């Protein structure tokens, strides 16, 4: 499973890269607005820093507007993936971008049928939002299982990119189900290596080593 970082923060991106945990980045308007400043400059900086795919979101409402924005965003770098919302217009745009050979990430997916539509439109990635579903008492990970089954049934090449991840269990379940990618906030990525028994074991090895050598 690939690890994307769900952020627009350059320090977080550099840290994850240093740890060898950066296969790509997903941004959205909220994440870019948190960084302040000129969003275009920030997005270009991210595209330069990251070797893998970088999702940048269109904000137009019609397919024509989305396609025009996609052309602009694609000029930010060779690794840009156009993030398109799961709306009827978004699906038209996804199909058109597919025909142009451009990569897309269809976002704001909350049902298996929405994911099926995105795959049929030629999406490179679909982004089901597990945390937001859990937040309204729906089972986010069940959605991932259903999409996995549908894509496998018909051998769709569209990749499942698990989004809106809130905790390490979401990452574990994504890997067990066989999602292709998890886009993970930096705080959650930082928690993945932690285990109290590792800390405890290290402390006791250190104490024993000290008593042996001092
Ligand atoms: C990823 O591409 C999404 O934009 C992101 O995971 C949304 O997550 P949120 O529910 O934390 O806003």
Tab-separated table of N, CA, C and O and ligand atoms in Angstrom, residues 6 26-28 30-31 34 55 57 83 105 107 127 129 131-132 161-166 183 185, ligand 1:
chain	number	residue	atom	x	y	z
A	6	UNK	N	-1.488	13.692	3.535
A	6	UNK	CA	-2.663	14.542	3.334
A	6	UNK	C	-2.342	15.897	3.956
A	6	UNK	O	-2.667	16.150	5.120
A	26	UNK	N	-1.676	14.508	-1.130
A	26	UNK	CA	-3.002	15.018	-1.528
A	26	UNK	C	-3.217	16.347	-0.815
A	26	UNK	O	-2.910	16.484	0.368
A	27	UNK	N	-3.730	17.311	-1.571
A	27	UNK	CA	-4.101	18.589	-0.959
A	27	UNK	C	-5.592	18.797	-1.201
A	27	UNK	O	-6.206	18.061	-1.977
A	28	UNK	N	-6.137	19.793	-0.539
A	28	UNK	CA	-7.493	20.259	-0.851
A	28	UNK	C	-7.533	21.736	-0.485
A	28	UNK	O	-6.574	22.254	0.122
A	30	UNK	N	-9.018	23.345	1.805
A	30	UNK	CA	-8.895	23.590	3.250
A	30	UNK	C	-7.426	23.504	3.683
A	30	UNK	O	-6.923	24.372	4.402
A	31	UNK	N	-6.738	22.464	3.217
A	31	UNK	CA	-5.333	22.279	3.608
A	31	UNK	C	-4.473	23.430	3.077
A	31	UNK	O	-3.592	23.932	3.777
A	34	UNK	N	-4.959	26.624	5.117
A	34	UNK	CA	-4.273	26.596	6.417
A	34	UNK	C	-2.843	27.142	6.319
A	34	UNK	O	-2.290	27.632	7.283
A	55	UNK	N	-2.026	15.592	-5.694
A	55	UNK	CA	-3.404	15.924	-6.077
A	55	UNK	C	-3.699	17.388	-5.784
A	55	UNK	O	-3.515	17.849	-4.650
A	57	UNK	N	-6.869	20.261	-6.364
A	57	UNK	CA	-8.318	20.188	-6.596
A	57	UNK	C	-8.860	21.343	-7.447
A	57	UNK	O	-8.493	22.499	-7.235
A	83	UNK	N	-7.761	16.721	-8.978
A	83	UNK	CA	-8.778	16.262	-8.038
A	83	UNK	C	-10.118	16.864	-8.452
A	83	UNK	O	-10.268	18.089	-8.537
A	105	UNK	N	-8.160	12.272	-9.630
A	105	UNK	CA	-8.494	11.716	-8.319
A	105	UNK	C	-9.906	12.200	-8.010
A	105	UNK	O	-10.116	13.389	-7.751
A	107	UNK	N	-12.863	12.855	-5.834
A	107	UNK	CA	-12.898	13.053	-4.381
A	107	UNK	C	-14.328	13.222	-3.864
A	107	UNK	O	-15.272	13.340	-4.651
A	127	UNK	N	-11.333	8.651	-4.083
A	127	UNK	CA	-11.055	8.961	-2.681
A	127	UNK	C	-12.306	8.828	-1.815
A	127	UNK	O	-13.088	9.777	-1.680
A	129	UNK	N	-14.038	8.848	1.745
A	129	UNK	CA	-13.701	9.570	2.980
A	129	UNK	C	-14.158	8.766	4.199
A	129	UNK	O	-15.304	8.893	4.648
A	131	UNK	N	-13.177	8.779	7.537
A	131	UNK	CA	-13.354	9.475	8.820
A	131	UNK	C	-14.664	10.251	8.873
A	131	UNK	O	-15.349	10.250	9.896
A	132	UNK	N	-14.994	10.911	7.760
A	132	UNK	CA	-16.242	11.689	7.767
A	132	UNK	C	-17.457	10.760	7.843
A	132	UNK	O	-18.479	11.121	8.430
A	161	UNK	N	-7.975	5.129	-3.021
A	161	UNK	CA	-7.133	6.011	-2.215
A	161	UNK	C	-7.941	6.373	-0.958
A	161	UNK	O	-8.847	7.202	-1.022
A	162	UNK	N	-7.655	5.706	0.135
A	162	UNK	CA	-8.458	5.925	1.348
A	162	UNK	C	-8.146	7.311	1.917
A	162	UNK	O	-6.979	7.632	2.185
A	163	UNK	N	-9.190	8.127	2.077
A	163	UNK	CA	-9.012	9.516	2.518
A	163	UNK	C	-9.767	9.766	3.818
A	163	UNK	O	-10.515	8.900	4.283
A	164	UNK	N	-9.523	10.948	4.387
A	164	UNK	CA	-10.163	11.340	5.645
A	164	UNK	C	-9.801	10.347	6.760
A	164	UNK	O	-10.650	9.939	7.549
A	165	UNK	N	-8.533	9.986	6.784
A	165	UNK	CA	-8.035	9.040	7.797
A	165	UNK	C	-7.842	9.770	9.113
A	165	UNK	O	-7.308	10.876	9.149
A	166	UNK	N	-8.301	9.150	10.189
A	166	UNK	CA	-8.261	9.818	11.504
A	166	UNK	C	-7.299	9.157	12.492
A	166	UNK	O	-6.936	9.758	13.483
A	183	UNK	N	-4.121	8.064	2.171
A	183	UNK	CA	-3.582	9.415	2.333
A	183	UNK	C	-3.758	9.805	3.786
A	183	UNK	O	-4.872	9.803	4.329
A	185	UNK	N	-2.828	12.009	7.419
A	185	UNK	CA	-2.331	13.248	8.022
A	185	UNK	C	-0.980	12.992	8.707
A	185	UNK	O	-0.745	11.874	9.199
B	1	LIG	C1	-7.920	13.815	0.776
B	1	LIG	O1	-7.662	13.858	-0.383
B	1	LIG	C2	-9.009	14.569	1.424
B	1	LIG	O2	-9.056	15.870	0.959
B	1	LIG	C3	-8.879	14.502	2.899
B	1	LIG	O3	-8.459	13.225	3.300
B	1	LIG	C4	-10.107	14.988	3.621
B	1	LIG	O4	-10.006	14.657	4.956
B	1	LIG	P1	-10.779	15.395	6.133
B	1	LIG	O5	-12.043	14.664	6.370
B	1	LIG	O6	-9.824	15.292	7.274
B	1	LIG	O7	-10.989	16.826	5.700
